[in-house]
PDB file of C-alpha atoms in Angstrom:
ATOM      1  CA  MET A  40       0.000   0.000   0.000  1.00  0.00           C
ATOM      2  CA  SER A  41       2.405   2.649  -1.143  1.00  0.00           C
ATOM      3  CA  THR A  42       2.986   5.003  -4.005  1.00  0.00           C
ATOM      4  CA  PRO A  43       5.054   3.865  -6.990  1.00  0.00           C
ATOM      5  CA  ALA A  44       8.277   5.819  -6.584  1.00  0.00           C
ATOM      6  CA  SER A  45       9.186   6.020 -10.273  1.00  0.00           C
ATOM      7  CA  LEU A  46       9.246   4.168 -13.569  1.00  0.00           C
ATOM      8  CA  ARG A  47      12.502   2.504 -12.510  1.00  0.00           C
ATOM      9  CA  ALA A  48      10.412   0.154 -10.406  1.00  0.00           C
ATOM     10  CA  SER A  49       9.033  -1.519 -13.517  1.00  0.00           C
ATOM     11  CA  PRO A  50      10.902  -4.569 -14.821  1.00  0.00           C
ATOM     12  CA  LEU A  51       9.473  -3.713 -18.228  1.00  0.00           C
ATOM     13  CA  LEU A  52      12.054  -0.941 -18.352  1.00  0.00           C
ATOM     14  CA  ARG A  53      14.943  -3.189 -17.390  1.00  0.00           C
ATOM     15  CA  VAL A  54      14.752  -5.701 -20.223  1.00  0.00           C
ATOM     16  CA  ASN A  55      18.096  -7.495 -20.631  1.00  0.00           C
ATOM     17  CA  THR A  56      17.769  -7.521 -24.414  1.00  0.00           C
ATOM     18  CA  CYS A  57      17.669  -3.725 -24.611  1.00  0.00           C
ATOM     19  CA  PRO A  58      20.971  -2.509 -26.163  1.00  0.00           C
ATOM     20  CA  ALA A  59      22.995  -0.232 -23.928  1.00  0.00           C
ATOM     21  CA  SER A  60      23.018   2.469 -26.590  1.00  0.00           C
ATOM     22  CA  VAL A  61      19.203   2.468 -26.747  1.00  0.00           C
ATOM     23  CA  TYR A  62      18.953   2.570 -22.959  1.00  0.00           C
ATOM     24  CA  THR A  63      21.373   5.490 -22.792  1.00  0.00           C
ATOM     25  CA  ALA A  64      19.507   7.419 -25.474  1.00  0.00           C
ATOM     26  CA  LEU A  65      16.162   6.909 -23.753  1.00  0.00           C
ATOM     27  CA  PHE A  66      16.921   7.286 -20.089  1.00  0.00           C
ATOM     28  CA  ALA A  67      20.185   9.144 -19.525  1.00  0.00           C
ATOM     29  CA  ASN A  68      20.814  12.803 -18.719  1.00  0.00           C
ATOM     30  CA  SER A  69      17.688  14.537 -17.418  1.00  0.00           C
ATOM     31  CA  ALA A  70      15.892  11.232 -16.823  1.00  0.00           C
ATOM     32  CA  LEU A  71      18.660  10.348 -14.347  1.00  0.00           C
ATOM     33  CA  ASN A  72      18.839   6.829 -15.788  1.00  0.00           C
ATOM     34  CA  LEU A  73      15.460   6.166 -14.165  1.00  0.00           C
ATOM     35  CA  ASN A  74      17.276   5.700 -10.871  1.00  0.00           C
ATOM     36  CA  ASP A  75      15.656   8.577  -9.049  1.00  0.00           C
ATOM     37  CA  ASP A  76      12.178   9.868  -8.303  1.00  0.00           C
ATOM     38  CA  VAL A  77      12.346  12.853 -10.638  1.00  0.00           C
ATOM     39  CA  PHE A  78      13.289  14.257 -14.032  1.00  0.00           C
ATOM     40  CA  PHE A  79      15.820  17.076 -13.621  1.00  0.00           C
ATOM     41  CA  ASN A  80      16.929  19.421 -16.392  1.00  0.00           C
ATOM     42  CA  LYS A  81      19.807  21.381 -14.917  1.00  0.00           C
ATOM     43  CA  SER A  82      20.004  24.021 -17.651  1.00  0.00           C
ATOM     44  CA  ASN A  83      16.331  24.949 -17.227  1.00  0.00           C
ATOM     45  CA  LYS A  84      16.340  24.287 -13.461  1.00  0.00           C
ATOM     46  CA  ILE A  85      13.142  22.280 -13.839  1.00  0.00           C
ATOM     47  CA  VAL A  86      12.203  19.216 -11.775  1.00  0.00           C
ATOM     48  CA  VAL A  87       9.284  16.928 -12.665  1.00  0.00           C
ATOM     49  CA  SER A  88       7.665  13.953 -10.953  1.00  0.00           C
ATOM     50  CA  ILE A  89       4.632  11.867 -11.906  1.00  0.00           C
ATOM     51  CA  ASP A  90       2.644   9.323  -9.875  1.00  0.00           C
ATOM     52  CA  THR A  91      -0.529   7.319 -10.382  1.00  0.00           C
ATOM     53  CA  TYR A  92      -2.892   6.381  -7.536  1.00  0.00           C
ATOM     54  CA  ILE A  93      -5.475   3.609  -7.887  1.00  0.00           C
ATOM     55  CA  GLU A  94      -8.410   2.990  -5.565  1.00  0.00           C
ATOM     56  CA  GLY A  95      -7.883  -0.139  -3.504  1.00  0.00           C
ATOM     57  CA  LYS A  96      -4.150  -0.039  -4.166  1.00  0.00           C
ATOM     58  CA  HIS A  97      -2.903   3.377  -3.111  1.00  0.00           C
ATOM     59  CA  PHE A  98      -5.879   4.524  -1.069  1.00  0.00           C
ATOM     60  CA  VAL A  99      -8.491   2.339   0.594  1.00  0.00           C
ATOM     61  CA  ASN A 100     -11.640   3.770  -0.947  1.00  0.00           C
ATOM     62  CA  PHE A 101     -13.315   7.031  -1.965  1.00  0.00           C
ATOM     63  CA  LYS A 102     -15.654   7.422   1.002  1.00  0.00           C
ATOM     64  CA  ASN A 103     -13.793  10.575   2.013  1.00  0.00           C
ATOM     65  CA  PRO A 104     -12.773  12.232  -1.288  1.00  0.00           C
ATOM     66  CA  GLY A 105     -11.395  15.331   0.412  1.00  0.00           C
ATOM     67  CA  PHE A 106      -8.918  13.225   2.387  1.00  0.00           C
ATOM     68  CA  VAL A 107      -7.926  11.199  -0.682  1.00  0.00           C
ATOM     69  CA  ILE A 108      -7.071  14.377  -2.577  1.00  0.00           C
ATOM     70  CA  LYS A 109      -4.887  15.585   0.293  1.00  0.00           C
ATOM     71  CA  LYS A 110      -3.069  12.264   0.338  1.00  0.00           C
ATOM     72  CA  ILE A 111      -2.282  12.166  -3.366  1.00  0.00           C
ATOM     73  CA  ILE A 112      -1.191  15.817  -3.522  1.00  0.00           C
ATOM     74  CA  ARG A 113       1.112  15.512  -0.518  1.00  0.00           C
ATOM     75  CA  SER A 114       2.471  12.170  -1.663  1.00  0.00           C
ATOM     76  CA  SER A 115       3.250  13.681  -5.054  1.00  0.00           C
ATOM     77  CA  ILE A 116       4.994  16.852  -3.865  1.00  0.00           C
ATOM     78  CA  SER A 117       7.011  14.712  -1.462  1.00  0.00           C
ATOM     79  CA  ASP A 118       9.074  13.476  -4.434  1.00  0.00           C
ATOM     80  CA  LEU A 119      10.266  17.019  -5.131  1.00  0.00           C
ATOM     81  CA  ILE A 120      10.635  18.100  -1.519  1.00  0.00           C
ATOM     82  CA  CYS A 121      13.075  15.284  -0.738  1.00  0.00           C
ATOM     83  CA  LYS A 122      15.215  16.448  -3.675  1.00  0.00           C
ATOM     84  CA  GLY A 123      15.452  19.990  -2.306  1.00  0.00           C
ATOM     85  CA  SER A 124      13.179  21.292  -5.068  1.00  0.00           C
ATOM     86  CA  THR A 125      10.278  23.683  -4.553  1.00  0.00           C
ATOM     87  CA  PRO A 126       7.020  22.384  -6.117  1.00  0.00           C
ATOM     88  CA  LYS A 127       5.157  25.056  -8.037  1.00  0.00           C
ATOM     89  CA  TYR A 128       2.627  23.574 -10.502  1.00  0.00           C
ATOM     90  CA  TYR A 129       0.619  20.389 -10.644  1.00  0.00           C
ATOM     91  CA  PHE A 130      -1.462  18.671 -13.298  1.00  0.00           C
ATOM     92  CA  ILE A 131      -4.011  16.022 -12.408  1.00  0.00           C
ATOM     93  CA  SER A 132      -5.856  13.494 -14.534  1.00  0.00           C
ATOM     94  CA  ALA A 133      -8.671  11.348 -13.172  1.00  0.00           C
ATOM     95  CA  SER A 134     -10.605   8.306 -14.296  1.00  0.00           C
ATOM     96  CA  GLY A 135     -13.997   7.541 -12.764  1.00  0.00           C
ATOM     97  CA  ASN A 136     -17.736   7.578 -13.301  1.00  0.00           C
ATOM     98  CA  LYS A 137     -20.908   9.335 -12.119  1.00  0.00           C
ATOM     99  CA  LYS A 138     -21.007   7.283  -8.920  1.00  0.00           C
ATOM    100  CA  THR A 139     -17.640   8.584  -7.809  1.00  0.00           C
ATOM    101  CA  PHE A 140     -17.714  12.110  -9.219  1.00  0.00           C
ATOM    102  CA  THR A 141     -21.028  13.244  -7.789  1.00  0.00           C
ATOM    103  CA  LYS A 142     -21.738  16.927  -7.224  1.00  0.00           C
ATOM    104  CA  SER A 143     -21.125  16.480  -3.496  1.00  0.00           C
ATOM    105  CA  ASN A 144     -17.803  14.729  -4.074  1.00  0.00           C
ATOM    106  CA  LEU A 145     -16.683  17.333  -6.604  1.00  0.00           C
ATOM    107  CA  LEU A 146     -17.295  20.088  -4.054  1.00  0.00           C
ATOM    108  CA  LYS A 147     -15.171  18.212  -1.483  1.00  0.00           C
ATOM    109  CA  ILE A 148     -12.455  17.611  -4.057  1.00  0.00           C
ATOM    110  CA  THR A 149     -12.390  21.286  -5.044  1.00  0.00           C
ATOM    111  CA  LYS A 150     -12.201  22.356  -1.398  1.00  0.00           C
ATOM    112  CA  SER A 151      -9.202  20.099  -0.788  1.00  0.00           C
ATOM    113  CA  PHE A 152      -7.447  21.353  -3.912  1.00  0.00           C
ATOM    114  CA  LYS A 153      -7.794  24.933  -2.687  1.00  0.00           C
ATOM    115  CA  GLU A 154      -6.549  24.055   0.803  1.00  0.00           C
ATOM    116  CA  GLU A 155      -3.497  22.178  -0.477  1.00  0.00           C
ATOM    117  CA  GLN A 156      -2.666  24.911  -2.979  1.00  0.00           C
ATOM    118  CA  LYS A 157      -2.677  27.488  -0.209  1.00  0.00           C
ATOM    119  CA  LYS A 158      -0.735  25.304   2.241  1.00  0.00           C
ATOM    120  CA  TYR A 159       2.067  24.425  -0.189  1.00  0.00           C
ATOM    121  CA  ASN A 160       1.949  27.446  -2.515  1.00  0.00           C
ATOM    122  CA  ILE A 161       1.260  25.380  -5.627  1.00  0.00           C
ATOM    123  CA  ASN A 162      -0.961  26.092  -8.623  1.00  0.00           C
ATOM    124  CA  LEU A 163      -3.133  23.812 -10.739  1.00  0.00           C
ATOM    125  CA  GLY A 164      -1.918  23.891 -14.340  1.00  0.00           C
ATOM    126  CA  GLY A 165      -4.467  21.568 -15.938  1.00  0.00           C
ATOM    127  CA  GLY A 166      -5.312  17.917 -16.414  1.00  0.00           C
ATOM    128  CA  ASP A 167      -7.853  15.567 -17.910  1.00  0.00           C
ATOM    129  CA  THR A 168     -10.804  13.343 -16.987  1.00  0.00           C
ATOM    130  CA  VAL A 169     -11.869  10.070 -18.590  1.00  0.00           C
ATOM    131  CA  TYR A 170     -14.755   7.690 -17.985  1.00  0.00           C
ATOM    132  CA  SER A 171     -13.838   4.432 -16.272  1.00  0.00           C
ATOM    133  CA  ASN A 172     -15.275   2.028 -13.726  1.00  0.00           C
ATOM    134  CA  LYS A 173     -11.875   2.048 -12.019  1.00  0.00           C
ATOM    135  CA  LEU A 174     -11.102   5.173 -10.016  1.00  0.00           C
ATOM    136  CA  SER A 175      -7.579   6.515 -10.380  1.00  0.00           C
ATOM    137  CA  PHE A 176      -5.625   9.766 -10.323  1.00  0.00           C
ATOM    138  CA  THR A 177      -2.377  10.682 -12.036  1.00  0.00           C
ATOM    139  CA  VAL A 178      -0.533  13.687 -10.653  1.00  0.00           C
ATOM    140  CA  THR A 179       2.354  15.500 -12.329  1.00  0.00           C
ATOM    141  CA  ILE A 180       4.312  17.915 -10.166  1.00  0.00           C
ATOM    142  CA  ILE A 181       6.609  20.565 -11.625  1.00  0.00           C
ATOM    143  CA  GLY A 182       9.126  22.444  -9.523  1.00  0.00           C
ATOM    144  CA  PHE A 183      12.379  24.323  -9.753  1.00  0.00           C
ATOM    145  CA  ALA A 184      15.887  23.989  -8.324  1.00  0.00           C
ATOM    146  CA  LYS A 185      19.437  25.020  -9.246  1.00  0.00           C
ATOM    147  CA  LYS A 186      20.592  21.625  -8.057  1.00  0.00           C
ATOM    148  CA  ILE A 187      18.977  18.617  -6.414  1.00  0.00           C
ATOM    149  CA  VAL A 188      19.953  15.971  -3.902  1.00  0.00           C
ATOM    150  CA  TYR A 189      20.312  12.718  -5.816  1.00  0.00           C
ATOM    151  CA  ARG A 190      20.041   9.127  -4.758  1.00  0.00           C
ATOM    152  CA  ASN A 191      23.206   7.031  -4.652  1.00  0.00           C
ATOM    153  CA  LYS A 192      25.580   9.859  -3.786  1.00  0.00           C
ATOM    154  CA  SER A 193      26.208   8.911  -0.169  1.00  0.00           C
ATOM    155  CA  LYS A 194      29.779   8.508   1.074  1.00  0.00           C
ATOM    156  CA  LEU A 195      31.309   5.904   3.336  1.00  0.00           C
ATOM    157  CA  ASN A 196      30.701   6.654   7.035  1.00  0.00           C
ATOM    158  CA  ASP A 197      27.933   9.153   6.232  1.00  0.00           C
ATOM    159  CA  ASP A 198      25.266   9.403   8.899  1.00  0.00           C
ATOM    160  CA  ILE A 199      21.759   8.201   8.017  1.00  0.00           C
ATOM    161  CA  TYR A 200      18.885  10.468   9.105  1.00  0.00           C
ATOM    162  CA  VAL A 201      15.116  10.375   8.930  1.00  0.00           C
ATOM    163  CA  THR A 202      12.586  13.129   9.562  1.00  0.00           C
ATOM    164  CA  GLY A 203       9.423  12.778  11.634  1.00  0.00           C
ATOM    165  CA  SER A 204       8.089   9.483  12.948  1.00  0.00           C
ATOM    166  CA  LEU A 205       7.507   6.173  11.192  1.00  0.00           C
ATOM    167  CA  GLY A 206       4.635   3.714  11.323  1.00  0.00           C
ATOM    168  CA  ASP A 207       1.684   6.027  12.030  1.00  0.00           C
ATOM    169  CA  SER A 208       0.376   5.861   8.481  1.00  0.00           C
ATOM    170  CA  TYR A 209       0.413   2.071   8.436  1.00  0.00           C
ATOM    171  CA  LEU A 210      -1.502   1.931  11.700  1.00  0.00           C
ATOM    172  CA  GLY A 211      -4.012   4.344  10.171  1.00  0.00           C
ATOM    173  CA  LEU A 212      -4.432   1.896   7.307  1.00  0.00           C
ATOM    174  CA  LEU A 213      -5.064  -0.930   9.777  1.00  0.00           C
ATOM    175  CA  VAL A 214      -7.741   1.184  11.468  1.00  0.00           C
ATOM    176  CA  LEU A 215      -9.406   1.963   8.130  1.00  0.00           C
ATOM    177  CA  LYS A 216      -9.431  -1.733   7.228  1.00  0.00           C
ATOM    178  CA  ASN A 217     -10.846  -2.657  10.641  1.00  0.00           C
ATOM    179  CA  LYS A 218      -7.755  -4.721  11.415  1.00  0.00           C
ATOM    180  CA  ILE A 219      -7.294  -2.922  14.714  1.00  0.00           C
ATOM    181  CA  ARG A 220      -9.753  -1.109  16.988  1.00  0.00           C
ATOM    182  CA  LEU A 221      -8.849   1.948  19.028  1.00  0.00           C
ATOM    183  CA  LYS A 222     -10.632   4.704  20.887  1.00  0.00           C
ATOM    184  CA  LYS A 223     -11.968   7.442  18.636  1.00  0.00           C
ATOM    185  CA  LYS A 224      -9.307  10.019  19.446  1.00  0.00           C
ATOM    186  CA  LEU A 225      -6.481   7.632  18.656  1.00  0.00           C
ATOM    187  CA  SER A 226      -8.240   6.283  15.575  1.00  0.00           C
ATOM    188  CA  ASN A 227      -8.669   9.784  14.201  1.00  0.00           C
ATOM    189  CA  TYR A 228      -5.004  10.567  14.833  1.00  0.00           C
ATOM    190  CA  PHE A 229      -3.759   7.573  12.844  1.00  0.00           C
ATOM    191  CA  ILE A 230      -6.306   8.011  10.051  1.00  0.00           C
ATOM    192  CA  ASN A 231      -5.142  11.609   9.676  1.00  0.00           C
ATOM    193  CA  GLN A 232      -1.533  10.427   9.502  1.00  0.00           C
ATOM    194  CA  TYR A 233      -2.489   8.057   6.699  1.00  0.00           C
ATOM    195  CA  TYR A 234      -4.447  10.580   4.637  1.00  0.00           C
ATOM    196  CA  LYS A 235      -2.567  13.755   5.534  1.00  0.00           C
ATOM    197  CA  PRO A 236       1.157  13.022   5.880  1.00  0.00           C
ATOM    198  CA  GLU A 237       3.140  15.985   7.159  1.00  0.00           C
ATOM    199  CA  VAL A 238       5.618  16.396   4.314  1.00  0.00           C
ATOM    200  CA  LYS A 239       8.652  18.432   5.361  1.00  0.00           C
ATOM    201  CA  TYR A 240       8.227  21.498   3.125  1.00  0.00           C
ATOM    202  CA  SER A 241      10.317  23.762   5.378  1.00  0.00           C
ATOM    203  CA  LEU A 242      13.381  21.555   4.886  1.00  0.00           C
ATOM    204  CA  ILE A 243      13.597  22.199   1.114  1.00  0.00           C
ATOM    205  CA  ARG A 244      16.046  25.099   1.245  1.00  0.00           C
ATOM    206  CA  TYR A 245      18.416  23.290   3.621  1.00  0.00           C
ATOM    207  CA  LEU A 246      18.753  19.803   2.147  1.00  0.00           C
ATOM    208  CA  ASN A 247      21.345  20.834  -0.442  1.00  0.00           C
ATOM    209  CA  LYS A 248      23.493  22.289   2.338  1.00  0.00           C
ATOM    210  CA  PHE A 249      24.123  18.977   4.075  1.00  0.00           C
ATOM    211  CA  ALA A 250      22.477  15.957   2.388  1.00  0.00           C
ATOM    212  CA  THR A 251      24.639  13.731   0.188  1.00  0.00           C
ATOM    213  CA  SER A 252      21.651  11.613  -0.893  1.00  0.00           C
ATOM    214  CA  SER A 253      17.927  11.510  -0.172  1.00  0.00           C
ATOM    215  CA  ILE A 254      14.644   9.755  -0.865  1.00  0.00           C
ATOM    216  CA  ASP A 255      11.111  10.053   0.489  1.00  0.00           C
ATOM    217  CA  LEU A 256       9.761   7.097   2.443  1.00  0.00           C
ATOM    218  CA  SER A 257       6.948   5.896   0.243  1.00  0.00           C
ATOM    219  CA  ASP A 258       7.660   2.181  -0.011  1.00  0.00           C
ATOM    220  CA  GLY A 259       9.142   1.541   3.433  1.00  0.00           C
ATOM    221  CA  LEU A 260      12.264   2.335   5.482  1.00  0.00           C
ATOM    222  CA  ILE A 261      14.387  -0.670   4.513  1.00  0.00           C
ATOM    223  CA  SER A 262      13.144  -0.889   0.932  1.00  0.00           C
ATOM    224  CA  ASP A 263      13.839   2.803   0.312  1.00  0.00           C
ATOM    225  CA  LEU A 264      17.186   2.690   2.122  1.00  0.00           C
ATOM    226  CA  GLU A 265      18.263  -0.106  -0.213  1.00  0.00           C
ATOM    227  CA  LYS A 266      17.238   2.036  -3.186  1.00  0.00           C
ATOM    228  CA  LEU A 267      19.402   4.797  -1.734  1.00  0.00           C
ATOM    229  CA  THR A 268      22.473   2.545  -1.806  1.00  0.00           C
ATOM    230  CA  ASN A 269      21.784   0.140  -4.682  1.00  0.00           C
ATOM    231  CA  VAL A 270      24.064   1.649  -7.352  1.00  0.00           C
ATOM    232  CA  GLN A 271      27.097   2.036  -5.095  1.00  0.00           C
ATOM    233  CA  LYS A 272      26.353  -1.315  -3.490  1.00  0.00           C
ATOM    234  CA  ASN A 273      27.048   0.175  -0.073  1.00  0.00           C
ATOM    235  CA  SER A 274      25.668  -1.349   3.098  1.00  0.00           C
ATOM    236  CA  TYR A 275      24.032   0.244   6.117  1.00  0.00           C
ATOM    237  CA  HIS A 276      24.146  -0.096   9.889  1.00  0.00           C
ATOM    238  CA  LEU A 277      20.929   0.995  11.639  1.00  0.00           C
ATOM    239  CA  PHE A 278      20.328   1.639  15.330  1.00  0.00           C
ATOM    240  CA  PHE A 279      16.909   0.071  15.875  1.00  0.00           C
ATOM    241  CA  ASP A 280      16.140   1.899  19.112  1.00  0.00           C
ATOM    242  CA  GLU A 281      16.816   5.257  17.462  1.00  0.00           C
ATOM    243  CA  ILE A 282      14.280   4.722  14.663  1.00  0.00           C
ATOM    244  CA  PRO A 283      11.635   7.292  15.671  1.00  0.00           C
ATOM    245  CA  ILE A 284       7.999   6.492  16.384  1.00  0.00           C
ATOM    246  CA  SER A 285       5.323   8.793  17.799  1.00  0.00           C
ATOM    247  CA  LYS A 286       4.123   8.725  21.390  1.00  0.00           C
ATOM    248  CA  ASN A 287       0.745   7.574  20.130  1.00  0.00           C
ATOM    249  CA  LEU A 288       2.252   4.640  18.266  1.00  0.00           C
ATOM    250  CA  ALA A 289       4.385   3.704  21.258  1.00  0.00           C
ATOM    251  CA  ALA A 290       1.222   3.711  23.381  1.00  0.00           C
ATOM    252  CA  VAL A 291      -0.640   1.453  20.924  1.00  0.00           C
ATOM    253  CA  ILE A 292       2.322  -0.932  20.720  1.00  0.00           C
ATOM    254  CA  LYS A 293       2.156  -1.321  24.493  1.00  0.00           C
ATOM    255  CA  LEU A 294      -1.649  -1.466  24.612  1.00  0.00           C
ATOM    256  CA  LYS A 295      -2.031  -4.044  21.835  1.00  0.00           C
ATOM    257  CA  ASN A 296       1.214  -5.934  22.488  1.00  0.00           C
ATOM    258  CA  LEU A 297       2.520  -5.140  18.999  1.00  0.00           C
ATOM    259  CA  SER A 298       6.096  -5.183  17.738  1.00  0.00           C
ATOM    260  CA  LYS A 299       7.841  -2.000  16.633  1.00  0.00           C
ATOM    261  CA  LYS A 300       9.854  -3.865  14.001  1.00  0.00           C
ATOM    262  CA  ASN A 301       6.636  -4.911  12.259  1.00  0.00           C
ATOM    263  CA  LEU A 302       5.416  -1.324  11.914  1.00  0.00           C
ATOM    264  CA  ILE A 303       8.352   0.878  10.901  1.00  0.00           C
ATOM    265  CA  SER A 304       8.930  -0.259   7.312  1.00  0.00           C
ATOM    266  CA  LYS A 305       5.420  -0.518   5.900  1.00  0.00           C
ATOM    267  CA  GLY A 306       5.566   2.599   3.715  1.00  0.00           C
ATOM    268  CA  ASP A 307       3.357   5.633   3.153  1.00  0.00           C
ATOM    269  CA  ASP A 308       5.252   7.679   5.750  1.00  0.00           C
ATOM    270  CA  TYR A 309       6.463  10.351   3.279  1.00  0.00           C
ATOM    271  CA  GLN A 310       9.253  11.379   5.612  1.00  0.00           C
ATOM    272  CA  ILE A 311      12.682  12.233   4.197  1.00  0.00           C
ATOM    273  CA  LEU A 312      15.452   9.655   4.491  1.00  0.00           C
ATOM    274  CA  PHE A 313      18.857  11.225   3.833  1.00  0.00           C
ATOM    275  CA  THR A 314      22.563  10.823   4.395  1.00  0.00           C
ATOM    276  CA  ALA A 315      25.062  13.465   5.509  1.00  0.00           C
ATOM    277  CA  ASN A 316      28.710  13.800   6.442  1.00  0.00           C
ATOM    278  CA  VAL A 317      29.447  13.621  10.172  1.00  0.00           C
ATOM    279  CA  LYS A 318      30.751  17.207  10.073  1.00  0.00           C
ATOM    280  CA  HIS A 319      27.169  18.423   9.599  1.00  0.00           C
ATOM    281  CA  ARG A 320      25.767  16.932  12.812  1.00  0.00           C
ATOM    282  CA  THR A 321      25.715  20.245  14.686  1.00  0.00           C
ATOM    283  CA  PHE A 322      24.203  22.126  11.745  1.00  0.00           C
ATOM    284  CA  ILE A 323      21.456  19.515  11.315  1.00  0.00           C
ATOM    285  CA  LYS A 324      20.608  19.749  15.016  1.00  0.00           C
ATOM    286  CA  LYS A 325      20.401  23.524  14.637  1.00  0.00           C
ATOM    287  CA  ILE A 326      18.022  23.294  11.672  1.00  0.00           C
ATOM    288  CA  SER A 327      15.935  20.737  13.540  1.00  0.00           C
ATOM    289  CA  PHE A 328      15.607  23.146  16.479  1.00  0.00           C
ATOM    290  CA  LEU A 329      15.015  26.321  14.456  1.00  0.00           C
ATOM    291  CA  LYS A 330      12.421  24.751  12.153  1.00  0.00           C
ATOM    292  CA  LYS A 331      10.876  22.623  14.892  1.00  0.00           C
ATOM    293  CA  LEU A 332      11.458  19.545  12.764  1.00  0.00           C
ATOM    294  CA  LYS A 333      12.080  16.125  14.210  1.00  0.00           C
ATOM    295  CA  ILE A 334      15.290  14.872  12.548  1.00  0.00           C
ATOM    296  CA  THR A 335      16.842  11.696  13.934  1.00  0.00           C
ATOM    297  CA  ARG A 336      20.190  10.081  13.233  1.00  0.00           C
ATOM    298  CA  ILE A 337      19.460   6.375  12.881  1.00  0.00           C
ATOM    299  CA  GLY A 338      22.582   4.818  11.401  1.00  0.00           C
ATOM    300  CA  LYS A 339      25.586   5.060   9.101  1.00  0.00           C
ATOM    301  CA  ILE A 340      26.727   4.036   5.618  1.00  0.00           C
ATOM    302  CA  LEU A 341      29.316   1.258   5.358  1.00  0.00           C
ATOM    303  CA  ASN A 342      31.112  -0.269   2.388  1.00  0.00           C
ATOM    304  CA  SER A 343      30.044  -3.476   0.693  1.00  0.00           C
ATOM    305  CA  ARG A 344      32.496  -5.597   2.708  1.00  0.00           C
ATOM    306  CA  HIS A 345      30.118  -5.208   5.642  1.00  0.00           C
ATOM    307  CA  LYS A 346      26.736  -6.880   5.678  1.00  0.00           C
ATOM    308  CA  SER A 347      23.812  -4.510   6.224  1.00  0.00           C
ATOM    309  CA  SER A 348      22.587  -4.776   9.783  1.00  0.00           C
ATOM    310  CA  ILE A 349      20.066  -3.468  12.286  1.00  0.00           C
ATOM    311  CA  VAL A 350      20.988  -3.710  15.960  1.00  0.00           C
ATOM    312  CA  ASP A 351      19.387  -2.739  19.260  1.00  0.00           C
ATOM    313  CA  ARG A 352      21.151  -0.872  22.070  1.00  0.00           C
ATOM    314  CA  ASN A 353      22.578  -4.160  23.390  1.00  0.00           C
ATOM    315  CA  GLY A 354      24.102  -5.038  20.037  1.00  0.00           C
ATOM    316  CA  HIS A 355      21.573  -7.749  19.240  1.00  0.00           C
ATOM    317  CA  GLN A 356      20.631  -8.173  15.593  1.00  0.00           C
ATOM    318  CA  ILE A 357      17.075  -7.189  14.694  1.00  0.00           C
ATOM    319  CA  LYS A 358      15.517  -8.967  11.742  1.00  0.00           C
ATOM    320  CA  ILE A 359      12.810  -7.100   9.851  1.00  0.00           C
ATOM    321  CA  ASN A 360      11.007  -9.574   7.609  1.00  0.00           C
ATOM    322  CA  TYR A 361       8.962  -6.994   5.692  1.00  0.00           C
ATOM    323  CA  LYS A 362      11.364  -4.489   4.150  1.00  0.00           C
ATOM    324  CA  GLY A 363       8.657  -2.505   2.373  1.00  0.00           C
ATOM    325  CA  TYR A 364       6.635  -2.484  -0.805  1.00  0.00           C
ATOM    326  CA  PHE A 365       8.264  -3.851  -3.967  1.00  0.00           C
ATOM    327  CA  HIS A 366       6.746  -3.333  -7.399  1.00  0.00           C
ATOM    328  CA  THR A 367       6.065  -6.542  -9.294  1.00  0.00           C
ATOM    329  CA  PHE A 368       4.211  -7.279 -12.516  1.00  0.00           C
ATOM    330  CA  ASP A 369       2.961 -10.873 -12.402  1.00  0.00           C
TER     331      ASP A 369
END
């Protein structure tokens, strides 16, 4: 239950029979070899991202259309934010029918568009609608940046950081699917975290000052961390007890006898996972304090001679069976 990060996830675009020259011509330069979340044209300073959201796959249902719109807009701009790019315009195409796009629903959708545009200073540039019995939305975000923070640029011994807290969105999904029952106040908190992730807009202007690589957590902590290191074939060492969760999630874990390791890599968090040189630790703490942003150091980058590991404060290995969402085409 997460958002497709980019076309690179599709095995259809990694066909072994494709000649290297054809691949280079299609996907190099601004397309970043399809190994990042965005298209970036340095000469024009333009950054573009596109995502598709399907009912039942990327959001549970359309019973609350206003919330769904907030989720897809924030999920989409998250791709640019984690690159240090300011989103400015968005285009949205929708497929649906008269049962989904009723007058009442259209009013709720319009209201959410206006609220998100004001909150994130973005403008609707256009889009399209088509008739279909399957509800879906495709969102294209356009932003600007002189330079971006790429994937796969981390250095050995870089610190690994994550913003915010992890796992709240997944618990919200469990509540929506009636897999877990909580008191109304707690239920509402987690549902809001699922539909309205707090993307870290205020961090945009600072990421390029300290981040060596970055990605937004759409598919899951471990899955996305492996994407962050896949080209260099680096490994990681994570401090399990430092991986941040909210007070509300900690309370539910205790109340329902759940396991933290089964909640922190389920995706849909839309926090920023990034790496930075150790010399920036003080500066990152300063930005965290000034911007009132929760930024937590959770590990370090190692070379490929070391096996990736997650350990608790006693040095015991923690095994996380579910690394996150992986895109497959069966």
